[in-house]
Amino acid sequence: MTRRLTPTASWMIWLLLAAVSGGLYALIARLSSRFEYAQPFADRPIPAVVGLLGAAFAVYLLAAAIAARGSVSRGQLGWIAGAALAYRLILLPTAPIQEVDIYRYLWDGIVVSQGINPFRFPPQAVREARFEDATDRQLARLVQIRDADPNIRALLERVHYAELPSVYPPVSQAVFAAAAWTTPPRASISQRTRVLKIWLLAFDLATAWLVLLLLRDTGRPLGMFILYAWCPLTIKEFSNSGHLDVIAVFLSTLTLWLAVRLASSARSWPDTKTRESRRPSECLGARGGLALAGSLVLALAVGAKLYPIWLLPLFSALIWRQLGWKWFLASGATFSAVVIVLLWPLLPASRSHESVPAGAEGATTAIAAEDPGRGLRTFLTRWEMNDFLFMLVLENVKPIDAQRMEPGPWFSVAPQAPREMLIGRLAERFADDRWQASFAVVRVASLMATLAVAAWCVQRARRTSDIAVWLESAFLTLGWFWFLSPTLNPWYWTWLLPLLAFARSRVWWWTSGVLLVYYLRFWFSYQYSDTPVTGTPYVGAAFFDYVVTWFEFGPWLACLILAHAWRRLRALS
């Protein structure tokens, strides 16, 4: 028998856990000043911050294990929520640690607040343009803004990948613009950063509230809310780094909650006292309203970040099962119409001016204006970072002469002949870019694998009326889409954190801690920029990509496979 703690002892544990976590975040906040934009890269205390975040993650795992036992009182739940807010407020005013994305958000917000399409002009075009030479009125307006405020000029210089137009969809752009509108004139960069972070904090807190509602409506222990609220990755990536993903996380979680309400309403209506006074059409209409609302919110989520599109098959299957084909078609039409309207600004505009010859002054601007989706397309077809399975396959598919770094990866063992057979002719369609052809092949394969997982999850969810299984299927769909992708940035894992309480294996709980290793990639790049890491032929980033990622993902993946095999064996016995 498990001995239950007394209320006093339980409170002491929660007070201690919260205090230790708060102290760790205070130390991180203190170190964040050494990550200011102008600070030398080599002097940044990256290992110390990763160690502190790792310690906070250990406390988080212990707290989550206690909460999962279901012994959290209402008062303790309030304490957990208050501590979660405190941790966020500690990091909110700090300098972003090893992140620069927020500077692009701030610039995009300024552009949108002026009524200008952020996908038209890459920041580099605005940097280089002169007011007297600008023939485009919108470009001239941006140059005026640049020259009128030295803080905005300095902000523009911080935008990375400035040669590309924005990759962030319109719903996120609307939030950036709202932050720009609510920022005082001539505000410093740090003030602008804090204003935007406050907006993002509102989405973060709203997501935490929705997680509580999901747990309540599915009968899960409310203390499991800590899996989202206290997660160090969430706190670091949203309150410190200010990543926009929290917008889509909130909207996709709201979609999931509406789906739960839709499913639960099918069971609750026949049992209510007012059931006889309602006509079936009224009940169906109210549930159909939930379906349409969910479709609208899911479309907004896609308009904030594209990944929630993978929830569409599960959500559509739920509507078909609950309401039939008419509401299925109505919901699909609603989703499609809203997504088309939202993503329309990313489509290439028709040419309303004469083309500019290549190499002529203003050519970059003209190209961007004709192809506003260039930034997003570049991200989808060329970006690769911190991946594992994708990298393993890619390095055994692309021909040897397409290697980007020398020496090549130690795990590239496939013979050259089949690589040439697969990529050789295909490269002609990519202007003889053999690396791009190889990337495209593996990208298509990973998407097909994700589609197979999504189809399996839909079939799995259809076999039961348990909405918790449906939520777990949503988790698995997003989880494997994430893991099979070529870009495994740590903040992408926050997409799944609202659903972490519905994952069967607790190995998934470890993921946000494992991903903290990613930040060591910068340390290796700074400290071993031109010399091999001891005992290996690899320098800096190559050492991380070809060696460290195996320690980052290998044990985690092995434990996940073993946990699944153990569950299968137990089910058969």
XYZ file of C-alpha atoms in Angstrom:
573
model
C 0.000 0.000 0.000
C 1.121 3.554 -0.798
C 1.271 5.765 2.239
C -0.462 9.109 1.660
C 1.243 12.288 2.753
C -0.391 14.483 5.368
C -1.735 17.830 4.073
C 1.061 19.662 5.860
C 3.780 17.477 4.346
C 2.177 17.796 0.912
C 2.141 21.578 1.174
C 5.762 21.628 2.306
C 6.780 19.630 -0.762
C 4.957 21.974 -3.117
C 6.390 25.040 -1.419
C 9.901 23.594 -1.680
C 9.522 22.603 -5.346
C 8.156 26.030 -6.270
C 10.898 27.840 -4.352
C 13.695 25.799 -5.946
C 12.267 26.378 -9.419
C 11.875 30.081 -8.768
C 15.476 30.322 -7.621
C 16.686 28.573 -10.773
C 14.737 30.947 -13.015
C 16.098 33.913 -11.067
C 19.628 32.687 -11.775
C 18.803 32.286 -15.456
C 17.411 35.817 -15.509
C 20.631 37.072 -13.934
C 22.740 35.368 -16.618
C 20.516 36.598 -19.461
C 22.255 40.000 -19.485
C 25.300 38.243 -20.915
C 23.212 37.295 -23.965
C 22.465 40.859 -25.025
C 22.682 41.266 -28.779
C 26.041 43.042 -28.701
C 27.702 40.583 -26.315
C 30.593 38.538 -27.817
C 29.395 35.058 -28.765
C 32.342 33.248 -27.220
C 31.720 34.846 -23.806
C 28.112 33.734 -23.501
C 27.551 31.285 -20.588
C 25.566 28.768 -22.637
C 26.552 25.617 -20.652
C 25.599 27.346 -17.378
C 22.147 28.274 -18.685
C 21.592 24.788 -20.112
C 22.592 23.337 -16.739
C 20.162 25.589 -14.868
C 17.359 24.744 -17.276
C 18.218 21.059 -16.837
C 17.955 21.428 -13.060
C 14.586 23.178 -13.475
C 13.514 20.293 -15.699
C 14.444 17.753 -12.999
C 12.265 19.640 -10.500
C 9.507 19.771 -13.101
C 9.613 15.994 -13.659
C 9.388 15.364 -9.921
C 6.467 17.778 -9.591
C 4.684 16.184 -12.559
C 5.113 12.696 -11.066
C 3.549 13.900 -7.801
C 0.709 15.668 -9.610
C -0.038 12.566 -11.712
C -1.000 10.708 -8.530
C -4.101 12.903 -8.349
C -3.504 14.167 -4.817
C -3.322 17.889 -5.587
C -5.833 19.957 -3.603
C -7.642 23.013 -4.933
C -5.370 25.286 -2.915
C -2.260 23.544 -4.188
C -3.552 23.839 -7.745
C -3.820 27.585 -7.226
C -0.283 27.620 -5.848
C 0.974 25.745 -8.924
C -0.767 28.259 -11.182
C 0.592 31.219 -9.231
C 4.131 29.812 -9.358
C 3.796 29.255 -13.116
C 2.853 32.904 -13.567
C 5.742 34.017 -11.352
C 8.271 32.024 -13.406
C 7.020 33.690 -16.575
C 7.193 37.156 -15.057
C 10.774 36.509 -13.917
C 11.921 35.786 -17.480
C 9.635 38.154 -19.382
C 11.879 41.276 -19.098
C 15.107 39.366 -19.799
C 17.172 39.439 -22.986
C 16.398 36.544 -25.361
C 18.888 33.732 -24.745
C 20.434 32.569 -28.028
C 17.405 33.699 -30.049
C 16.907 36.478 -32.594
C 13.540 35.579 -34.141
C 11.744 38.199 -32.067
C 13.505 40.992 -33.955
C 11.886 39.810 -37.180
C 8.508 39.755 -35.401
C 8.998 43.338 -34.257
C 9.952 44.524 -37.737
C 7.028 42.673 -39.322
C 4.705 44.284 -36.779
C 5.945 47.746 -37.733
C 5.429 46.955 -41.427
C 1.891 45.579 -40.938
C 0.914 48.476 -38.647
C 1.602 50.747 -41.627
C -0.817 48.750 -43.791
C 1.992 47.192 -45.846
C 2.167 43.522 -46.798
C 5.114 42.050 -44.786
C 5.699 39.495 -47.543
C 6.525 42.142 -50.189
C 9.856 43.610 -49.138
C 12.629 41.628 -47.460
C 14.336 43.627 -44.690
C 17.529 43.749 -46.736
C 15.709 45.728 -49.442
C 14.637 48.285 -46.844
C 18.147 48.410 -45.342
C 19.749 49.187 -48.678
C 17.117 51.475 -50.199
C 17.498 55.241 -50.324
C 14.434 57.432 -50.017
C 15.282 59.576 -53.028
C 15.700 56.463 -55.222
C 12.613 54.541 -54.009
C 9.984 54.437 -56.766
C 7.563 52.262 -54.799
C 5.456 54.332 -52.381
C 5.276 51.559 -49.770
C 9.027 51.014 -49.862
C 9.559 54.751 -49.536
C 7.303 54.771 -46.480
C 9.346 52.010 -44.833
C 12.561 53.901 -45.559
C 11.050 56.991 -43.926
C 10.209 54.973 -40.809
C 13.729 53.539 -40.774
C 15.362 56.949 -40.972
C 13.018 58.681 -38.526
C 13.865 56.482 -35.533
C 17.390 55.214 -34.766
C 15.895 52.417 -32.636
C 13.987 51.088 -35.632
C 17.109 51.347 -37.777
C 19.026 49.321 -35.162
C 16.162 46.817 -34.962
C 16.223 46.349 -38.735
C 19.934 45.527 -38.559
C 19.185 42.690 -36.134
C 16.750 40.870 -38.421
C 18.296 37.571 -39.546
C 17.920 36.069 -43.034
C 17.165 39.611 -44.125
C 17.395 38.659 -47.795
C 14.095 36.763 -47.456
C 10.597 38.169 -46.936
C 8.763 37.087 -43.806
C 7.836 33.425 -43.349
C 5.226 34.036 -40.634
C 1.548 33.678 -41.649
C -1.024 36.492 -41.377
C -2.650 35.633 -38.018
C 0.726 35.880 -36.315
C 1.362 39.070 -38.276
C -1.832 40.530 -36.805
C -0.489 39.930 -33.290
C 2.826 41.546 -34.246
C 0.923 44.557 -35.557
C -1.166 44.765 -32.372
C 2.059 44.854 -30.369
C 3.439 47.591 -32.641
C 0.260 49.664 -32.239
C 0.475 49.405 -28.445
C 4.168 50.285 -28.274
C 5.030 53.898 -27.321
C 6.556 56.026 -30.101
C 10.362 55.965 -30.293
C 10.482 53.031 -27.868
C 13.794 51.232 -27.445
C 14.292 47.725 -28.779
C 14.054 46.254 -25.268
C 10.770 48.113 -24.669
C 9.357 46.839 -27.953
C 10.449 43.338 -27.023
C 8.700 43.504 -23.660
C 5.433 44.767 -25.193
C 5.355 41.901 -27.682
C 6.199 39.397 -24.944
C 3.233 40.662 -22.893
C 0.938 39.953 -25.837
C 2.421 36.477 -26.185
C 2.097 35.914 -22.427
C -1.661 36.421 -22.753
C -1.817 33.559 -25.278
C 0.381 31.424 -23.019
C -1.847 31.925 -19.960
C -4.989 31.337 -22.020
C -3.479 28.042 -23.228
C -2.775 27.012 -19.632
C -6.445 27.674 -18.786
C -7.577 25.546 -21.744
C -5.325 22.702 -20.559
C -7.156 22.808 -17.228
C -10.498 22.645 -19.044
C -9.334 19.678 -21.141
C -8.247 17.818 -18.012
C -11.532 18.581 -16.234
C -13.710 17.570 -19.183
C -11.854 14.272 -19.674
C -11.665 13.313 -16.005
C -7.895 13.593 -15.752
C -6.221 14.799 -12.511
C -6.178 18.586 -12.656
C -2.666 18.602 -11.250
C -1.456 17.293 -14.632
C -1.859 20.880 -15.753
C 1.684 21.245 -14.423
C 2.995 19.401 -17.499
C 2.319 22.584 -19.440
C 2.423 25.277 -16.770
C 5.805 24.418 -15.211
C 7.599 23.106 -18.277
C 10.982 24.899 -18.489
C 10.898 24.723 -22.273
C 7.572 26.571 -22.403
C 8.764 29.215 -19.965
C 12.087 29.741 -21.727
C 10.766 29.764 -25.297
C 7.724 31.978 -24.689
C 8.589 34.299 -21.789
C 12.314 34.659 -22.520
C 12.693 34.094 -26.256
C 9.214 35.323 -27.199
C 8.495 32.736 -29.877
C 5.314 33.243 -31.875
C 4.371 29.538 -31.704
C 2.297 30.249 -28.602
C -0.330 31.892 -30.844
C -0.917 28.712 -32.836
C -0.585 26.595 -29.668
C -3.452 28.532 -28.100
C -5.660 28.332 -31.195
C -5.028 24.613 -31.771
C -5.696 23.879 -28.066
C -8.948 25.838 -28.328
C -9.866 23.679 -31.334
C -9.199 20.539 -29.304
C -11.323 21.808 -26.423
C -14.219 22.574 -28.810
C -13.850 19.024 -30.162
C -14.090 17.650 -26.632
C -17.224 19.743 -26.014
C -18.717 18.446 -29.250
C -18.054 14.827 -28.300
C -19.251 15.231 -24.715
C -22.453 17.012 -25.776
C -23.537 13.874 -27.616
C -23.562 12.012 -24.299
C -24.818 14.764 -22.029
C -27.923 15.959 -23.858
C -30.047 12.807 -23.454
C -29.457 12.920 -19.682
C -30.419 16.537 -19.036
C -33.771 17.494 -17.521
C -34.547 19.801 -20.398
C -34.036 17.139 -23.065
C -37.778 16.645 -23.634
C -38.298 20.367 -24.185
C -35.700 20.526 -26.933
C -36.283 19.440 -30.479
C -33.609 17.179 -32.003
C -32.892 19.857 -34.595
C -32.069 22.343 -31.824
C -29.586 19.934 -30.223
C -28.050 19.141 -33.590
C -27.822 22.831 -34.425
C -26.012 23.646 -31.186
C -23.542 20.809 -31.742
C -23.122 21.889 -35.356
C -22.234 25.331 -34.073
C -19.412 23.751 -32.070
C -18.220 22.019 -35.220
C -18.245 25.239 -37.246
C -16.539 27.149 -34.438
C -13.852 24.471 -34.228
C -13.302 24.633 -37.989
C -12.981 28.416 -37.845
C -10.506 28.314 -34.954
C -8.479 25.551 -36.610
C -8.248 27.675 -39.757
C -7.016 30.598 -37.647
C -4.433 28.264 -36.100
C -3.177 27.334 -39.573
C -3.092 31.053 -40.343
C -0.779 31.533 -37.352
C 1.573 28.589 -38.032
C 0.998 25.893 -40.629
C 1.471 22.788 -38.450
C -2.151 22.575 -37.097
C -3.232 21.446 -40.590
C -2.292 17.946 -39.377
C -5.210 18.064 -36.919
C -7.716 18.453 -39.754
C -8.157 14.716 -40.546
C -8.903 13.865 -36.903
C -11.229 16.814 -36.437
C -13.069 16.097 -39.696
C -13.483 12.419 -38.797
C -14.932 13.422 -35.425
C -17.486 15.723 -37.079
C -18.497 13.024 -39.562
C -18.986 10.523 -36.758
C -20.848 12.889 -34.452
C -22.947 14.906 -36.914
C -22.944 13.250 -40.325
C -21.866 14.276 -43.792
C -23.772 17.570 -44.044
C -21.996 19.152 -41.099
C -18.774 17.540 -42.290
C -19.087 19.374 -45.608
C -20.135 22.637 -43.951
C -17.194 22.512 -41.581
C -14.799 21.645 -44.388
C -16.089 24.554 -46.466
C -15.685 26.922 -43.509
C -12.138 25.769 -42.869
C -11.139 25.959 -46.536
C -12.625 29.413 -47.106
C -10.948 30.926 -44.060
C -7.564 29.345 -44.818
C -7.661 30.599 -48.419
C -8.452 34.132 -47.262
C -5.743 34.057 -44.580
C -2.979 32.642 -46.764
C -3.874 34.682 -49.840
C -1.226 37.366 -49.092
C 1.458 34.670 -49.424
C 0.483 33.919 -53.024
C 2.488 35.524 -55.851
C 0.936 38.772 -57.029
C 0.187 39.404 -60.679
C 2.727 41.651 -62.355
C 1.408 45.185 -62.475
C 4.763 46.749 -63.434
C 7.553 46.082 -65.843
C 10.076 43.533 -64.730
C 13.489 44.725 -63.559
C 16.502 43.214 -65.334
C 18.609 40.880 -63.259
C 21.400 42.737 -61.539
C 19.753 46.126 -61.942
C 19.195 48.388 -58.972
C 15.971 47.375 -57.240
C 15.953 43.837 -58.677
C 15.790 42.248 -55.210
C 12.790 44.377 -54.297
C 10.979 43.564 -57.520
C 11.522 39.838 -57.080
C 10.212 39.949 -53.514
C 7.146 41.912 -54.559
C 6.337 39.334 -57.240
C 6.894 36.341 -54.961
C 5.779 37.061 -51.366
C 5.857 33.353 -50.542
C 9.566 33.035 -51.262
C 10.548 33.128 -47.588
C 8.094 30.430 -46.542
C 8.952 28.260 -49.534
C 12.663 28.528 -48.726
C 11.960 27.429 -45.161
C 9.880 24.432 -46.269
C 12.301 23.249 -48.946
C 15.773 24.008 -47.546
C 15.743 24.389 -43.756
C 17.378 21.635 -41.695
C 18.265 21.980 -38.016
C 18.715 19.641 -35.039
C 17.064 16.755 -36.902
C 17.761 13.081 -36.371
C 15.791 10.563 -38.447
C 15.548 13.000 -41.356
C 19.304 13.613 -41.225
C 20.046 9.890 -40.976
C 18.091 9.174 -44.158
C 19.256 12.282 -46.029
C 22.935 11.556 -45.424
C 22.460 8.088 -46.938
C 20.461 9.334 -49.928
C 22.390 12.312 -51.246
C 25.441 11.605 -53.419
C 28.865 12.011 -51.850
C 29.614 15.108 -53.946
C 26.546 16.835 -52.477
C 27.991 16.860 -48.960
C 27.892 20.353 -47.459
C 30.535 19.772 -44.793
C 33.813 17.898 -44.813
C 34.496 15.380 -43.487
C 31.125 13.751 -44.047
C 29.046 12.109 -41.320
C 30.316 8.839 -39.900
C 26.912 7.188 -40.377
C 26.777 7.826 -44.137
C 27.257 4.204 -45.186
C 24.973 3.587 -48.184
C 26.793 2.699 -51.429
C 27.201 5.471 -53.992
C 25.558 3.552 -56.869
C 21.980 3.490 -55.520
C 22.309 7.146 -54.496
C 23.235 8.093 -58.043
C 20.415 5.972 -59.414
C 17.878 7.770 -57.207
C 19.185 11.338 -57.366
C 21.131 11.553 -60.637
C 18.254 12.075 -63.069
C 16.063 13.850 -60.545
C 18.696 16.539 -60.069
C 17.979 17.823 -63.584
C 14.604 19.068 -62.329
C 16.383 21.067 -59.631
C 18.838 22.862 -61.906
C 21.436 20.156 -61.152
C 21.323 21.000 -57.446
C 21.910 17.485 -56.134
C 21.573 18.506 -52.481
C 18.176 20.089 -53.162
C 17.015 17.024 -55.081
C 18.084 14.766 -52.206
C 16.338 16.987 -49.661
C 13.137 16.941 -51.729
C 13.136 13.131 -51.921
C 13.551 12.724 -48.162
C 11.042 15.530 -47.490
C 8.394 13.754 -49.552
C 9.197 10.453 -47.827
C 8.859 12.044 -44.378
C 5.532 13.619 -45.329
C 4.250 10.280 -46.632
C 5.292 8.637 -43.357
C 3.475 11.361 -41.440
C 0.367 10.836 -43.568
C 0.491 7.132 -42.724
C 0.705 7.952 -39.005
C -2.169 10.432 -39.328
C -4.327 7.846 -41.129
C -3.571 5.251 -38.448
C -4.487 7.747 -35.726
C -7.806 8.522 -37.428
C -8.652 4.806 -37.648
C -7.603 4.323 -34.032
C -9.791 7.186 -32.827
C -12.776 5.926 -34.816
C -12.732 2.566 -33.046
C -13.626 4.075 -29.659
C -15.925 6.705 -28.203
C -13.345 7.679 -25.577
C -12.410 11.293 -26.326
C -9.163 10.832 -24.388
C -8.058 8.348 -27.076
C -8.914 10.972 -29.702
C -6.727 13.499 -27.872
C -3.897 10.986 -27.616
C -4.231 10.396 -31.355
C -3.904 14.151 -31.910
C -0.763 14.089 -29.772
C 0.743 11.207 -31.740
C -0.068 12.842 -35.079
C 1.691 16.068 -34.156
C 4.473 14.240 -32.322
C 5.526 12.104 -35.235
C 5.119 14.957 -37.705
C 7.541 16.889 -35.510
C 10.063 14.065 -35.127
C 10.084 13.178 -38.826
C 10.637 16.794 -39.884
C 13.974 18.290 -40.939
C 13.687 21.125 -38.403
C 13.442 20.108 -34.743
C 13.786 23.476 -33.070
C 13.060 23.073 -29.344
C 10.164 25.551 -29.397
C 8.387 23.382 -31.976
C 7.890 20.810 -29.231
C 5.648 23.317 -27.432
C 3.034 22.442 -30.053
C 2.451 19.198 -28.167
C 2.728 20.275 -24.545
C -1.012 20.997 -24.022
C -1.646 17.329 -24.918
C 1.216 15.802 -22.955
C -1.122 14.598 -20.172
C -2.821 12.301 -22.705
C 0.355 10.527 -23.849
C 0.496 6.917 -22.613
C 4.254 6.719 -22.266
C 6.009 8.998 -19.826
C 9.045 8.861 -22.079
C 7.329 11.681 -23.969
C 7.647 13.767 -20.784
C 11.428 13.709 -21.169
C 11.401 15.318 -24.611
C 11.373 18.946 -23.503
C 14.388 18.265 -21.276
C 16.287 16.405 -23.991
C 15.794 19.313 -26.389
C 17.630 21.726 -24.121
C 20.827 20.129 -25.470
C 20.133 21.991 -28.728
C 21.550 25.208 -27.279
C 24.965 23.603 -26.906
C 25.193 23.681 -30.700
C 25.937 27.396 -30.455
C 28.594 26.805 -27.805
C 30.389 24.259 -29.969
C 30.154 26.655 -32.928
C 31.714 29.475 -30.918
C 34.397 27.486 -29.097
C 35.413 25.162 -31.959
C 34.765 27.364 -34.960
C 37.848 26.221 -36.867
C 39.401 23.409 -34.808
C 38.092 19.833 -34.450
C 36.527 18.817 -31.180
C 38.943 16.595 -29.261
C 38.988 13.029 -30.539
C 36.876 13.702 -33.644
C 37.422 15.101 -37.134
C 34.483 17.513 -36.768
C 34.507 21.206 -35.954
C 31.798 23.188 -34.136
C 28.322 22.718 -35.596
C 29.333 19.572 -37.509
C 30.346 17.897 -34.244
C 26.945 18.696 -32.757
C 25.035 17.564 -35.852
C 26.945 14.319 -36.382
C 27.765 13.332 -32.806
C 25.799 15.157 -30.109
C 22.383 14.627 -31.731
C 22.870 10.877 -31.267
C 23.111 11.464 -27.517
C 20.236 13.939 -27.698
C 17.751 11.667 -29.464
C 19.209 8.143 -29.453
C 18.515 7.123 -25.810
C 15.154 8.895 -25.888
C 14.053 7.061 -29.033
C 15.307 3.722 -27.697
C 13.338 4.188 -24.459
C 10.236 5.143 -26.427
C 10.488 1.969 -28.526
C 11.143 -0.213 -25.464
C 8.212 1.321 -23.591
C 5.916 0.584 -26.533
C 7.196 -2.987 -26.811
C 6.681 -3.517 -23.067
C 3.073 -2.310 -23.296
C 2.437 -4.677 -26.198
C 3.912 -7.613 -24.307
C 1.798 -6.838 -21.251
C -1.314 -6.573 -23.415
C -0.630 -10.007 -24.908
C 0.090 -11.694 -21.577
